[in-house]
XYZ file of C-alpha atoms in Angstrom:
607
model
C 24.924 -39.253 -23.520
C 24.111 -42.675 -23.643
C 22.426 -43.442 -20.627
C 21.752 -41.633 -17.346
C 24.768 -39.671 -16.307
C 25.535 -38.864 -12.073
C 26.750 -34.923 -11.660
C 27.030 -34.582 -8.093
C 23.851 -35.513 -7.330
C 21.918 -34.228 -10.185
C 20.822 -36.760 -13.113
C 20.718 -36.323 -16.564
C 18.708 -38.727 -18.897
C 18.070 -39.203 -22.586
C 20.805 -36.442 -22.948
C 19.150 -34.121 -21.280
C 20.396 -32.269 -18.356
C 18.114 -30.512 -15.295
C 20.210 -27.209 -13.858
C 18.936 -25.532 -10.780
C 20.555 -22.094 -10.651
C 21.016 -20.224 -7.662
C 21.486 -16.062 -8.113
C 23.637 -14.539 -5.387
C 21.792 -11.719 -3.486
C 24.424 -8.950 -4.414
C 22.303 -5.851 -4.406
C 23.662 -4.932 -7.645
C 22.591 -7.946 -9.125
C 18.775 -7.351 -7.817
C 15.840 -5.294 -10.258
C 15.064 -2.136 -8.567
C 11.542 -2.565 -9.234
C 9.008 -4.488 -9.771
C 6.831 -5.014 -13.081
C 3.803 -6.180 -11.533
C 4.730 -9.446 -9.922
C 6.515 -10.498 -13.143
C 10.023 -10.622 -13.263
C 12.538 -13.147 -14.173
C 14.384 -12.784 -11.074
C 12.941 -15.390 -8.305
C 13.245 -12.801 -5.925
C 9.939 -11.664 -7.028
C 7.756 -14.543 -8.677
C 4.804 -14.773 -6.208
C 5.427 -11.915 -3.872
C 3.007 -8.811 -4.595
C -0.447 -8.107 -5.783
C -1.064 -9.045 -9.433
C -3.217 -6.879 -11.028
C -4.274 -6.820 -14.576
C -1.755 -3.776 -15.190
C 1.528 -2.350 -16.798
C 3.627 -0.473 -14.995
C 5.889 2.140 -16.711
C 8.828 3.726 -14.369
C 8.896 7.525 -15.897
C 12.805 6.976 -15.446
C 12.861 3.973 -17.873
C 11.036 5.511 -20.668
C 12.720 8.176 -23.279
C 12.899 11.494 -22.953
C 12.953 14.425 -24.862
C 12.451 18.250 -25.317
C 14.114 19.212 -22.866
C 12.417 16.493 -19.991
C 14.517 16.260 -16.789
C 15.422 12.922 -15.289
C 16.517 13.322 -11.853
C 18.863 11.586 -9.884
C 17.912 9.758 -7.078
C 17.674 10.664 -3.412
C 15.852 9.680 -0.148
C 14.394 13.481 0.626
C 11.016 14.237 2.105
C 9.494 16.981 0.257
C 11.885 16.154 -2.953
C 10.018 15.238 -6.336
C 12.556 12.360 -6.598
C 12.459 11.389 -2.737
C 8.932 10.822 -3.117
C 9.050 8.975 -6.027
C 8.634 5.424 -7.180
C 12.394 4.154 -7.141
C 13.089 7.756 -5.676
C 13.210 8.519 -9.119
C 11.287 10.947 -11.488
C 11.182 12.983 -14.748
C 10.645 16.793 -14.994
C 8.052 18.521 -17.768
C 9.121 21.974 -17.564
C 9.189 23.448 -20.876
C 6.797 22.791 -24.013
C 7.759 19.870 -26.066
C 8.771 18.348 -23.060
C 8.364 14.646 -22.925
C 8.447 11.227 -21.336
C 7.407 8.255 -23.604
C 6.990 4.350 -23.661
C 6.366 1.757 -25.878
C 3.335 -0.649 -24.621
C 3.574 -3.914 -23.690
C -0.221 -5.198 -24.400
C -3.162 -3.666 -25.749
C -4.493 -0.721 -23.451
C -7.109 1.932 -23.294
C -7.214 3.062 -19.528
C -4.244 5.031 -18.044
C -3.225 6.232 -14.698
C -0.189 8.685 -14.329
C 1.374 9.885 -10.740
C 2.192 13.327 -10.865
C 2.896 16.032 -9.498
C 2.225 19.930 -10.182
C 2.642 22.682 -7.819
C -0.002 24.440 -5.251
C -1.537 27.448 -5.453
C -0.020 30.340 -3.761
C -2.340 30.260 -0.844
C -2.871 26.453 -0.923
C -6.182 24.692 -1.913
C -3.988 23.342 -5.466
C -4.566 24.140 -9.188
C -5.913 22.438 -12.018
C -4.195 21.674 -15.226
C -4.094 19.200 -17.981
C -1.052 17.011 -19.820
C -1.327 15.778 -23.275
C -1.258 12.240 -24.214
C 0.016 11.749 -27.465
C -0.227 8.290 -29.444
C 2.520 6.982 -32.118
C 3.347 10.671 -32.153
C -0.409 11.810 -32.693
C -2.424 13.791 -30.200
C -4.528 12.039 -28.794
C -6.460 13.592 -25.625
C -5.209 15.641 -22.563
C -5.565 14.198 -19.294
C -6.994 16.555 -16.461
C -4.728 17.074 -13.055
C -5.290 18.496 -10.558
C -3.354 19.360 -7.195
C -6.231 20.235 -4.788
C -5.423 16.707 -2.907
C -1.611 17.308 -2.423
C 1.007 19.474 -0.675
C 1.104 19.232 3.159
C 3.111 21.635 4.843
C 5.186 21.611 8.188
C 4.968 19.689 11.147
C 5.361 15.943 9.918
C 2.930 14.531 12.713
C -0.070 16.642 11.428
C 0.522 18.456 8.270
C -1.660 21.319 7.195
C -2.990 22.313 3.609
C -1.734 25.618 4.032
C 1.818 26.738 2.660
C 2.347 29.221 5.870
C 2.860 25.854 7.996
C 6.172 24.895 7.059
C 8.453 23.156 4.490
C 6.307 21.164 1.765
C 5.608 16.919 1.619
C 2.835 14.811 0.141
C 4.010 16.065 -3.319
C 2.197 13.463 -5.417
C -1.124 12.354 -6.371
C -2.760 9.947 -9.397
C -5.300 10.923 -12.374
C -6.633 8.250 -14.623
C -8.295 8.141 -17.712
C -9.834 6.329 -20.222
C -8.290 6.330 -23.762
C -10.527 7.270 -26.534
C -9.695 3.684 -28.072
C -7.659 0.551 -27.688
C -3.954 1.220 -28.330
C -2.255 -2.084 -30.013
C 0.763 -3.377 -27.993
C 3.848 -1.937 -29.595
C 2.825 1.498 -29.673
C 4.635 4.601 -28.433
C 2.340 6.415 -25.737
C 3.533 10.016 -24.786
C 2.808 12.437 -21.710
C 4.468 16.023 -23.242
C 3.644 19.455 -22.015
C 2.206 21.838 -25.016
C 1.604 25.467 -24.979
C -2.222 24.228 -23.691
C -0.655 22.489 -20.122
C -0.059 25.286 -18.441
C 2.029 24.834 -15.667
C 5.210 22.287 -14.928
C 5.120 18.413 -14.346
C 6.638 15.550 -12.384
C 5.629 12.024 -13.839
C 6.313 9.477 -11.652
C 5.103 6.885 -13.689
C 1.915 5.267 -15.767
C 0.001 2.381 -15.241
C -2.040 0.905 -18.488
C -4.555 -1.851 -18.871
C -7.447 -2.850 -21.083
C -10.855 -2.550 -19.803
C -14.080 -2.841 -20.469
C -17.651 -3.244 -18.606
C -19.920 -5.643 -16.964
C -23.090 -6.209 -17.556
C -26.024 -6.888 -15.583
C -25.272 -10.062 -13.291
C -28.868 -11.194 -13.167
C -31.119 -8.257 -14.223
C -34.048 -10.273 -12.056
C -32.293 -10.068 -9.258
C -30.549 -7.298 -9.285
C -32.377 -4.360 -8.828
C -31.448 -1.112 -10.774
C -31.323 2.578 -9.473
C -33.252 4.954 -11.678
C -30.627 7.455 -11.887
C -26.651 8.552 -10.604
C -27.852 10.332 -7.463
C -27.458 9.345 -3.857
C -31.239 8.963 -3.113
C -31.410 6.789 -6.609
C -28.893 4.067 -4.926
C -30.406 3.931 -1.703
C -34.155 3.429 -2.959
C -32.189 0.901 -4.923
C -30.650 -0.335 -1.464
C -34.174 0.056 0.413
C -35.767 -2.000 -2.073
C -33.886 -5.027 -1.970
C -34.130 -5.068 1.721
C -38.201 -4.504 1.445
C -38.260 -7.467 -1.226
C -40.640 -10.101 0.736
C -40.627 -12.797 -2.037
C -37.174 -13.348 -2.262
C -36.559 -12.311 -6.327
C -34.260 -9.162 -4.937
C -30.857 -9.868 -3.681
C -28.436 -6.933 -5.282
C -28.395 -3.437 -7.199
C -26.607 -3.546 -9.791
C -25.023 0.464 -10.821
C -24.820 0.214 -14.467
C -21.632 2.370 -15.725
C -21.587 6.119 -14.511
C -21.097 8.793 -12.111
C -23.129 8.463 -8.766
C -22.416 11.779 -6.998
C -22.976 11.086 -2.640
C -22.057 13.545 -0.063
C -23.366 11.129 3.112
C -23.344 7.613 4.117
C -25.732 4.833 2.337
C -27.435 2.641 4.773
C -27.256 -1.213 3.989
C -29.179 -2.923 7.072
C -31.648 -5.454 7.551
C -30.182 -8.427 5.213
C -27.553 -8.980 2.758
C -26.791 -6.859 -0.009
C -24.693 -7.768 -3.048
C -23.750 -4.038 -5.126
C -22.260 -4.705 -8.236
C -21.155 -2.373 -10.323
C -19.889 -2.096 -14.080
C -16.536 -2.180 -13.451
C -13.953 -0.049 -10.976
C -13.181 2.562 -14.484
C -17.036 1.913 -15.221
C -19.107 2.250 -11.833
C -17.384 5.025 -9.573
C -18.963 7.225 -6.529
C -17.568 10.752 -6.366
C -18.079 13.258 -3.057
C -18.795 16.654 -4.442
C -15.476 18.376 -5.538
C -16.722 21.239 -4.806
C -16.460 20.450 -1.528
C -13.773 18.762 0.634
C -13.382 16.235 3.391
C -16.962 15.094 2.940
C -17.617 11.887 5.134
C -19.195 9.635 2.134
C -19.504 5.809 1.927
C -21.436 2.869 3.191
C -22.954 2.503 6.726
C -23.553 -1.527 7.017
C -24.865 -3.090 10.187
C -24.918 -6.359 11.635
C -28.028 -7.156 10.032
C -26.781 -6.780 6.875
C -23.391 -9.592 7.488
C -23.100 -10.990 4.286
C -23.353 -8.234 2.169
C -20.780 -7.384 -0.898
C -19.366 -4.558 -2.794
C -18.106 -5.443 -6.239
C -16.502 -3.650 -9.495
C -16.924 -0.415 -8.305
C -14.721 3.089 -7.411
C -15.001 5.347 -4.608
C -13.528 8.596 -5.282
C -13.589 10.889 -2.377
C -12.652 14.728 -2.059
C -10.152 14.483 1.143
C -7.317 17.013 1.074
C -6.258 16.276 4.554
C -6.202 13.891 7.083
C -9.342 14.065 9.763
C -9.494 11.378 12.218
C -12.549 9.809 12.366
C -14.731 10.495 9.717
C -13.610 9.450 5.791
C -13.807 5.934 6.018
C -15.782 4.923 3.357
C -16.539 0.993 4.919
C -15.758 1.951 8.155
C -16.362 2.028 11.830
C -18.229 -1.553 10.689
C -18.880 -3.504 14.220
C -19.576 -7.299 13.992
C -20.137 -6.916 9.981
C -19.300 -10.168 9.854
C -19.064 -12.266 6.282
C -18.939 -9.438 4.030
C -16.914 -9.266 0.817
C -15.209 -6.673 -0.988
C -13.561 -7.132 -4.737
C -12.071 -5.277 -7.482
C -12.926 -2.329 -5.789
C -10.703 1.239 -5.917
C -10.890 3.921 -3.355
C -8.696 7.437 -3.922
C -8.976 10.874 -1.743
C -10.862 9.459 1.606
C -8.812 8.482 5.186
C -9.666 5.108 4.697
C -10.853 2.666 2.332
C -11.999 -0.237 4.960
C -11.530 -0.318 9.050
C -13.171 -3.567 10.805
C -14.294 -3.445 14.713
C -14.622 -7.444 16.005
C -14.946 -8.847 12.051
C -14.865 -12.045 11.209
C -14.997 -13.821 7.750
C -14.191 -10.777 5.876
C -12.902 -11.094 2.588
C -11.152 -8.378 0.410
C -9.389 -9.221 -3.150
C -8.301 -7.983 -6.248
C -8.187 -4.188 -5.171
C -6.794 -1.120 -5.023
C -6.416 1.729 -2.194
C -4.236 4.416 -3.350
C -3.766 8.042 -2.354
C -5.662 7.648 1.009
C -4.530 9.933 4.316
C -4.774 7.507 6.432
C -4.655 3.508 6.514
C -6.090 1.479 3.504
C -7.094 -1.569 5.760
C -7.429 -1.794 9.066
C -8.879 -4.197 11.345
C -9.134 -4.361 15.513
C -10.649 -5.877 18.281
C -10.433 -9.519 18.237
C -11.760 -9.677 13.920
C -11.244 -13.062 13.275
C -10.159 -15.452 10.313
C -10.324 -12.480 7.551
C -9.208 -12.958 4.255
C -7.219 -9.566 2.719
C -5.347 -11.078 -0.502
C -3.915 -9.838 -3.957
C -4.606 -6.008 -3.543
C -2.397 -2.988 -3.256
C -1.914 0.143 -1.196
C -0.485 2.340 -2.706
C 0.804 6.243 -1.397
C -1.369 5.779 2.011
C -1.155 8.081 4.928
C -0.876 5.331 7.500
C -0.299 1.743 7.904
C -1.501 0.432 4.242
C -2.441 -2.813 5.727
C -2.786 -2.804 9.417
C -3.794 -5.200 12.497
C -4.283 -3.711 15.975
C -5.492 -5.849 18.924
C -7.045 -3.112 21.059
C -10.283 -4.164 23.251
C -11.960 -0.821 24.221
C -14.879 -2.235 22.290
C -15.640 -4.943 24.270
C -12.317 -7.635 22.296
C -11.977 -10.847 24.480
C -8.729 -12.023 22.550
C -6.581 -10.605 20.331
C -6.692 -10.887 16.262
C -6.155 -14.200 15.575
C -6.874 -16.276 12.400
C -6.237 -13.620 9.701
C -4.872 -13.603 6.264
C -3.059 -11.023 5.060
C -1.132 -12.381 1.496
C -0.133 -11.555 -2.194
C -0.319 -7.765 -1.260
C 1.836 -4.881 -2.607
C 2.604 -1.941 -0.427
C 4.115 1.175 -2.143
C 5.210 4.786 -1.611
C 3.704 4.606 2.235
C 3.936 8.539 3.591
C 3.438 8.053 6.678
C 3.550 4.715 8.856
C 4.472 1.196 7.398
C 3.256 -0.893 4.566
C 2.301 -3.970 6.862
C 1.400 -2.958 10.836
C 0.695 -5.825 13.174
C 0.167 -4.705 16.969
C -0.151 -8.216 19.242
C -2.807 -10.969 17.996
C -1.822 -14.504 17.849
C -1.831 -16.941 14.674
C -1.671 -13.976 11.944
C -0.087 -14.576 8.827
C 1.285 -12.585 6.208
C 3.049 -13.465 3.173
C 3.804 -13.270 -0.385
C 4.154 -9.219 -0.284
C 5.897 -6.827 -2.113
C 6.552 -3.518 0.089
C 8.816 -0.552 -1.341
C 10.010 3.088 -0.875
C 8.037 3.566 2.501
C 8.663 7.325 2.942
C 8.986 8.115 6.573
C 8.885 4.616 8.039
C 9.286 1.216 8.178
C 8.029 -1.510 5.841
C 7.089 -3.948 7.991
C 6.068 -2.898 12.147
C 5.754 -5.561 14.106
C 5.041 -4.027 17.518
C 3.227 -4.290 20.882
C 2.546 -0.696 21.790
C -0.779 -0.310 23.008
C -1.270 3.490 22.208
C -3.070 3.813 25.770
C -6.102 1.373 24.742
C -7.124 -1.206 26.241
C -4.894 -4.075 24.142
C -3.657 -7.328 24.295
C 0.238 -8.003 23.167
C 1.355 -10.996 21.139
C 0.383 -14.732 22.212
C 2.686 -17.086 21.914
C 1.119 -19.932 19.559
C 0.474 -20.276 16.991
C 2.697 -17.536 16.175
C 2.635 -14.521 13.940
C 4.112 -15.557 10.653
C 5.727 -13.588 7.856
C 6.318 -15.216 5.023
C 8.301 -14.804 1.138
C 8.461 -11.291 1.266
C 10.728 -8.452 -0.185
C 11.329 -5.169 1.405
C 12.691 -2.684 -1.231
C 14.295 1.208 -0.191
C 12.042 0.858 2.707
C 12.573 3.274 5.511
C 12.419 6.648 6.777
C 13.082 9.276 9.897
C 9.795 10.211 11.752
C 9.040 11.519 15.429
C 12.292 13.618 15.009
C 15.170 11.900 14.773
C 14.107 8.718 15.193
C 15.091 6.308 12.318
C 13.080 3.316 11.117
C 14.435 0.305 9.110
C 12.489 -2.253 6.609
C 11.586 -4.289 9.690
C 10.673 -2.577 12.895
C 10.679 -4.983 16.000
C 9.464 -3.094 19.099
C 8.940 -4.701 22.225
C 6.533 -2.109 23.933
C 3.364 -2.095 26.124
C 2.720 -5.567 26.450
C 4.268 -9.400 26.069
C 6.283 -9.430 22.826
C 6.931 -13.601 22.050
C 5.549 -15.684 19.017
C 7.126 -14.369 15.828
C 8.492 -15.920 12.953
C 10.152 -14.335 9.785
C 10.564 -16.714 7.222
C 12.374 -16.220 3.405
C 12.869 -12.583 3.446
C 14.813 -10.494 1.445
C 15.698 -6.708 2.547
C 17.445 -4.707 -0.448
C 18.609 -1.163 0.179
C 16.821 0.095 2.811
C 17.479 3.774 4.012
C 18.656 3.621 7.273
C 19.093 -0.301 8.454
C 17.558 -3.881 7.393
C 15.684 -4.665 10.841
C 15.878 -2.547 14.320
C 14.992 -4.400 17.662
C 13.630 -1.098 19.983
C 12.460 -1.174 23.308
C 9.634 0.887 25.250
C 11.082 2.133 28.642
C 9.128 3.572 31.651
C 12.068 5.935 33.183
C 15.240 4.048 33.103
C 12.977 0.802 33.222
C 12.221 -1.678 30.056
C 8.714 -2.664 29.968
C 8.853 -6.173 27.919
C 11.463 -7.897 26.251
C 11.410 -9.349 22.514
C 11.292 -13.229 23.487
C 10.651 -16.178 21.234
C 11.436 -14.146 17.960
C 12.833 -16.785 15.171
C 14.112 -15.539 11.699
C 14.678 -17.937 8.681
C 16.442 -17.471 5.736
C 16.653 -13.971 5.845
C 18.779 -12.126 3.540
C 19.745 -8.031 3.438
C 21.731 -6.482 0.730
C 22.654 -2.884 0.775
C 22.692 -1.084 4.143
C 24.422 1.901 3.596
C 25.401 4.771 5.187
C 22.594 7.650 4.644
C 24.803 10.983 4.592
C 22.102 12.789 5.764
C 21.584 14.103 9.527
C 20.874 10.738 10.259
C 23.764 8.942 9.319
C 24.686 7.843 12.567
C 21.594 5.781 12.832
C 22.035 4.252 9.593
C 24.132 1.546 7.148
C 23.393 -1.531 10.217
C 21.914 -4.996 8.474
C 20.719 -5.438 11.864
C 20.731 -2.908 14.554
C 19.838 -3.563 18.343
C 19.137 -0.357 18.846
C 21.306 1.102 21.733
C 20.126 5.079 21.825
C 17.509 6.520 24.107
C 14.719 7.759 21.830
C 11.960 9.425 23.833
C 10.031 6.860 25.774
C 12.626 4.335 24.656
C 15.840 2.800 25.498
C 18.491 0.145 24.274
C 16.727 -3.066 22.785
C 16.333 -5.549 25.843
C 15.546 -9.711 24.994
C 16.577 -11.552 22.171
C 16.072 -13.247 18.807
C 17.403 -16.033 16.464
C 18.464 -16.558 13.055
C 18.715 -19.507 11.062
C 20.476 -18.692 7.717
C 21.282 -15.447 7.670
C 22.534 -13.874 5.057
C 24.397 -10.028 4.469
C 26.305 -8.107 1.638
C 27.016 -5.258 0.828
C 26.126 -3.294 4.099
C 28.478 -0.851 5.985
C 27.819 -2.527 9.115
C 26.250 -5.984 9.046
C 25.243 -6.495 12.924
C 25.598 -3.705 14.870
C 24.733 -4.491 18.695
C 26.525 -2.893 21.353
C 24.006 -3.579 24.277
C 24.382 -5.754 26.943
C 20.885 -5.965 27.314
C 19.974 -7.786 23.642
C 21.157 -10.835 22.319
C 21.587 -12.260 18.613
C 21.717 -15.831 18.196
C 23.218 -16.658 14.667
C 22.854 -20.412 13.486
């Protein structure tokens, strides 16, 4: 054209036209999964961790030799229920396969797997071949001494006589023996030398290499890999009286510690190599060994950086296994591009304040990844993952029993992925005021919901939510989240549960639930007898969309397929959903039953 040209509103100059396109949020029209925060839908650009890694779906790569893809399903204690995308690929016979071709340049791998127990419990070992471009190129070792719970869902044992099996995956990683170009074809195949059967979930791969020395006059360097070695290396930065000293620095290797270091009198920076480079293992000869770092108040200020923590957990103890934990008015500390495996948790916070945790990764824990109570103040958790935890992967709980004023206020909580949750949600906030949490990615929770926002107290001493500023969640996407736990009790992608104490102050904002397993959000309601104990009040949802609600077919179905359910059923301790809430731009397809609310107690206020 000749000239600017009017289309309804939208100009075009110098022949050029701008088109905004708008994609309908039809389930079917929505990626299952998601590559890492990159995707060209715009349901997914910003929301998530972004970590410098590929993922491969075992599903979406080729198979061959008689490898097993199997069909999807939401079963506990199913190798495809438990999977990423509830989906999976069998290695049963030799010259079974699964393969991919790479995306970028790689030489570090992690695969999620599973292989079966021992008879009696306590797992086996094994290896699986990785082959490159159709060339052998160096087994990885498995083991499955940190997986298979048995029976009652509330507290599993490691022992097969308990009951019917869960927990049926775990992660190995490995560096490659060089850098494999982008475009090449990287195998997992069972030989004659793996000697048992194989689930592959999937494979992560990255390119790595390590860090050097920071400062090698200030950072002091342990003489050797063993626990004493690192805290001499500790102990001497803290004695330093002329200032030169203010880190260790844990060149690349192996630093075997079966207690806690102490980090006390000033601040510490430890810096290692590199998470693949600089990793602390807990005997594996041993398990549930309480391993990690003990920092006091004294030492506020301190930081943990490019290092692993491996531990040797095989079931969940409560307490111990907390490898920065327990920390009381460790105030200003930082932890980044760190990785914790096999421990209960990787950090929980008592009254913290100016906390900061980035770039890392909490995977395969038994209980919570993060967790942070009484009154810890304007923290910083951002662009990390937890991934397969045993509890809440990211968690807030405003309890007071150690000596909390206020609630949680001031924290941080964004650009976080939460993944393949067993047990308890991917984001937990219990009361606090002026908490935010956005930009997340949270998928196929197993047994629960993706997001809890609650105001049970769990009998301690707690303070519900205040009213302003509010709790904000923010550009999120809830994917197959969802699960039955307690029983029969059913949970949905959001959980709202007016319990304990005053429920007011939220707001959802630009949310978008696809295919949960049961329903999209619940509103649930603590009773004492036949009496409700608070109602959900001041509860605002914006631009809000769910896609995919379906009826379960399981022994749950009757509790499932609602968009939005105000829960009417007595659950133990529970009763119909009493209050109300509002949405502004609300949007539903695709579900069996989009608002489901036959209380007279609850009210939903559609705009």
């Amino acid at each position: 054209t000749a000239g600017p040209v009017n289309l309804g509103g939208w100009t075009a100059a110098n022949g050029r036209y701008t088109v905004r396109v708008v994609l309908a949020d039809d389930a079917n029209e929505l990626p299952v999964k998601r590559q890492n925060n990159t995707s060209e839908r715009p349901l997914f650009v910003g929301r998530g961790a972004n970590l410098p890694y590929d993922m491969y779906e075992a599903e979406e790569g080729t198979v061959g030799g008689g490898a097993q893809v199997l069909a999807p399903n939401r079963t506990i204690g199913d190798l495809a229920g438990e999977a990423s995308g509830r989906r999976a690929v069998t290695l049963n016979n030799n010259g079974a396969y699964v393969e991919w071709t790479t995306k970028a340049p790689a030489n570090a791998l992690v695969t999620r797997f599973s292989i079966p127990d021992a008879p009696g419990g306590g797992g086996i070992n094994s290896t699986l071949n990785i082959y490159v471009d159709g060339v052998l190129h160096k087994p990885i070792s498995l083991t499955s001494k940190h997986i298979w719970l048995y029976g009652a869902e509330a507290g599993p044992s490691d022992s097969p006589s308990a009951g019917a099996p869960r927990h049926l995956y775990d992660e190995a990683n490995v560096l490659l023996d060089a850098t494999i170009p982008a475009g090449s074809r990287i195998r997992l195949q069972k030989d004659p030398a793996n000697s048992t059967t194989y689930a592959i979930d999937f494979i992560n791969l990255e390119q790595v290499s390590p860090r050097a020395n920071p400062d090698p006059a200030r950072y002091k360097v342990p003489n050797g890999f063993s626990h004493s070695d690192v805290q001499n290396a500790l102990d001497a930065v803290r004695m330093d009286t002329s200032g030169t000293l203010t880190g260790v620095y844990l060149p690349a290797g192996t630093y075997e510690t079966s207690q806690k270091f102490q980090v006390y009198g000033k601040p510490v920076k430890v810096v290692g190599a590199g998470m693949w480079f600089t990793r602390f293992q807990t005997p594996t000869s041993q398990q549930n060994t309480d391993a990690g770092f003990r920092v006091e108040p004294s030492a506020s200020g301190s930081s943990f950086e490019h290092l692993a923590f491996f531990g040797n957990y095989t079931n969940r103890i409560d307490g111990p296994g907390k490898v920065w934990g327990e920390l009381k008015d460790v105030d200003d500390m930082t932890l980044d591009n760190v990785w914790v495996e096999h421990t209960v948790c990787a950090y929980w916070g008592v009254s913290v304040s100016g906390l900061t945790i980035t770039n890392s990764r909490f995977r395969d824990t038994f209980a919570d990844a993060v967790n942070m109570t009484n009154g810890s103040t304007d923290n910083l958790v951002a662009n990390s993952e937890g991934r397969s935890n045993g509890d809440d992967a990211f968690a807030l709980f405003s309890a007071t029993d150690q000596g909390a004023s206020t609630g949680n206020h001031g924290n941080v909580f964004e650009n976080l992925t939460a993944t393949l949750t067993w047990r308890a949600a991917g984001i937990a906030v219990y009361g606090g005021y002026d908490n935010v949490f956005r930009n997340l990615y949270i998928a196929d929770q197993l047994t629960y919901s993706g997001i809890t926002i609650s105001s049970l107290d769990f009998g301690y001493p707690f303070i519900g939510f205040g009213a302003s500023p509010p709790t904000r969640f923010e550009n999120i996407s809830l994917i197959r989240s969802g699960g039955h736990f307690w029983g029969a009790q059913t949970f949905p992608a959001i959980w709202i549960f007016s319990a304990s104490k005053e429920f007011r102050g939220i707001r959802v904002t630009d949310v978008d639930i696809v295919d949960p397993t049961y329903s999209g959000i619940m509103f649930q309601t603590k009773y004492t007898g036949s009496q409700p104990e608070n109602p959900v009040t001041d509860t605002v949802f914006t631009n809000v969309s769910i896609s995919g609600a379906r009826r379960s077919g399981d022994a749950f179905d009757a509790k499932s397929g609602f968009a939005i359910w105000a829960n009417e059923m007595p659950e133990p301790g529970q009763g119909p959903a009493v209050g109300s809430a509002t949405f502004n731009n609300l949007r539903l397809t695709d579900n069996d039953v989009d608002i489901r609310n036959t209380t007279s107690t609850f009210t939903i206020i559609r705009n």
